[in-house]
């Protein structure tokens, strides 16, 4: 949940993009691939060569939806027609100083940089995700 809130503090995202970004960032192997990639094409080719993403994105779905429901019920996020955005509430600070979360947030900035010109549809196509 902290990952979702931190991503949404950067900018509002559509649910498909947020789902993809969370899956890429939470998995350690995928996050390392993002870290080593200079652009989206290099990232997608490395991820697709491992054939990991479709399986991982499917497995992560229930956790992602549960996190969104809890965040919505707690008024930490607002779900509009096309976007999800963070409210101005501060997320609880307890146990958020983990090194793993810091690495996730650092790579989130890099992921935003390499994906900023692409729509969710383009990213799903490039990553060859089959839903």
Coordinates of C-alpha atoms in Angstrom, one line a residue:
X1 CA 0.0 0.0 0.0
X2 CA 2.8 2.4 0.8
X3 CA 4.2 1.8 -2.7
X4 CA 0.8 2.8 -4.3
X5 CA 0.5 5.9 -2.2
X6 CA 4.1 7.0 -2.9
X7 CA 3.6 6.4 -6.7
X8 CA 0.4 8.5 -6.6
X9 CA 2.1 11.3 -4.7
X10 CA 4.3 11.7 -7.8
X11 CA 1.4 12.0 -10.2
X12 CA -2.1 10.7 -10.8
X13 CA -2.2 7.5 -12.8
X14 CA -4.8 5.3 -14.5
X15 CA -5.4 2.0 -12.9
X16 CA -3.7 0.0 -15.6
X17 CA -0.5 2.0 -15.4
X18 CA -0.5 1.9 -11.6
X19 CA -1.0 -1.9 -11.7
X20 CA 1.9 -2.4 -14.1
X21 CA 4.2 0.0 -12.2
X22 CA 3.5 -1.7 -8.9
X23 CA 4.1 -5.1 -10.3
X24 CA 7.4 -4.0 -11.9
X25 CA 8.6 -2.3 -8.7
X26 CA 7.6 -4.8 -6.1
X27 CA 9.2 -7.8 -7.7
X28 CA 13.0 -7.7 -7.0
X29 CA 14.1 -9.3 -10.3
X30 CA 11.9 -7.0 -12.4
X31 CA 13.1 -4.0 -10.3
X32 CA 16.7 -4.8 -11.1
X33 CA 16.0 -5.0 -14.8
X34 CA 14.4 -1.5 -14.5
X35 CA 17.5 -0.2 -12.7
X36 CA 19.8 -1.4 -15.5
X37 CA 17.6 -0.1 -18.4
X38 CA 18.2 3.2 -20.0
X39 CA 14.9 3.3 -22.0
X40 CA 11.6 1.4 -22.2
X41 CA 12.7 -0.6 -25.3
X42 CA 15.7 -2.1 -23.4
X43 CA 13.6 -2.7 -20.3
X44 CA 10.8 -4.5 -22.3
X45 CA 13.3 -6.7 -24.2
X46 CA 14.9 -7.8 -21.0
X47 CA 11.7 -8.4 -19.2
X48 CA 10.1 -10.3 -22.2
X49 CA 13.2 -12.5 -22.5
X50 CA 12.6 -13.7 -19.0
X51 CA 8.8 -14.3 -19.7
X52 CA 8.0 -13.3 -16.2
X53 CA 5.6 -10.4 -16.3
X54 CA 2.3 -11.9 -17.4
X55 CA 2.5 -14.6 -14.7
X56 CA 3.6 -12.1 -12.0
X57 CA 1.0 -9.5 -13.0
X58 CA -1.7 -12.1 -12.8
X59 CA -0.5 -13.3 -9.3
X60 CA -0.2 -9.8 -8.0
X61 CA -3.8 -8.7 -9.0
X62 CA -5.7 -9.7 -5.9
X63 CA -3.2 -8.0 -3.6
X64 CA -3.3 -4.9 -5.7
X65 CA -7.1 -4.7 -5.7
X66 CA -7.3 -5.3 -2.0
X67 CA -4.7 -2.6 -1.4
X68 CA -6.8 -0.2 -3.5
X69 CA -10.0 -1.0 -1.7
X70 CA -8.3 -0.4 1.7
X71 CA -6.7 2.8 0.6
X72 CA -10.1 4.0 -0.9
X73 CA -12.0 3.1 2.3
X74 CA -9.4 4.9 4.4
X75 CA -9.6 8.0 2.1
X76 CA -5.9 7.9 1.1
X77 CA -6.8 7.8 -2.6
X78 CA -9.6 9.2 -4.8
X79 CA -10.8 7.2 -7.8
X80 CA -12.1 9.4 -10.6
X81 CA -13.4 8.4 -14.0
X82 CA -10.0 7.8 -15.6
X83 CA -7.4 8.3 -12.8
X84 CA -6.5 7.4 -9.3
X85 CA -4.9 10.2 -7.2
X86 CA -3.6 10.5 -3.7
X87 CA -5.4 12.7 -1.2
X88 CA -3.5 15.2 0.9
X89 CA -3.5 12.9 3.9
X90 CA -0.1 11.9 5.1
X91 CA 0.4 8.1 5.0
X92 CA 1.4 6.6 8.4
X93 CA 5.1 6.6 8.9
X94 CA 5.4 3.5 11.0
X95 CA 7.7 0.8 9.5
X96 CA 8.1 2.7 6.3
X97 CA 11.8 3.2 6.7
X98 CA 12.7 -0.1 5.1
X99 CA 15.6 -0.3 2.7
X100 CA 13.4 -2.3 0.2
X101 CA 10.8 0.5 0.1
X102 CA 13.5 3.1 -0.4
X103 CA 14.9 1.1 -3.3
X104 CA 11.3 0.7 -4.8
X105 CA 10.8 4.5 -4.6
X106 CA 14.2 5.2 -6.1
X107 CA 13.4 2.9 -9.0
X108 CA 9.9 4.4 -9.3
X109 CA 11.4 7.7 -10.3
X110 CA 13.5 6.0 -13.0
X111 CA 10.4 4.1 -14.2
X112 CA 8.5 7.3 -14.5
X113 CA 11.3 8.8 -16.6
X114 CA 11.6 5.9 -19.1
X115 CA 7.8 5.5 -19.4
X116 CA 6.6 9.1 -19.5
X117 CA 5.9 9.2 -23.3
X118 CA 3.9 6.0 -23.4
X119 CA 0.3 5.2 -22.7
X120 CA -0.8 2.2 -20.6
X121 CA -1.9 0.5 -23.8
X122 CA 1.5 1.0 -25.4
X123 CA 3.3 -0.3 -22.3
X124 CA 1.2 -3.4 -22.0
X125 CA 1.8 -4.1 -25.7
X126 CA 5.5 -3.5 -25.4
X127 CA 5.8 -5.8 -22.4
X128 CA 3.7 -8.4 -24.2
X129 CA 1.3 -8.8 -21.3
X130 CA -1.7 -11.0 -22.0
X131 CA -4.6 -10.5 -19.6

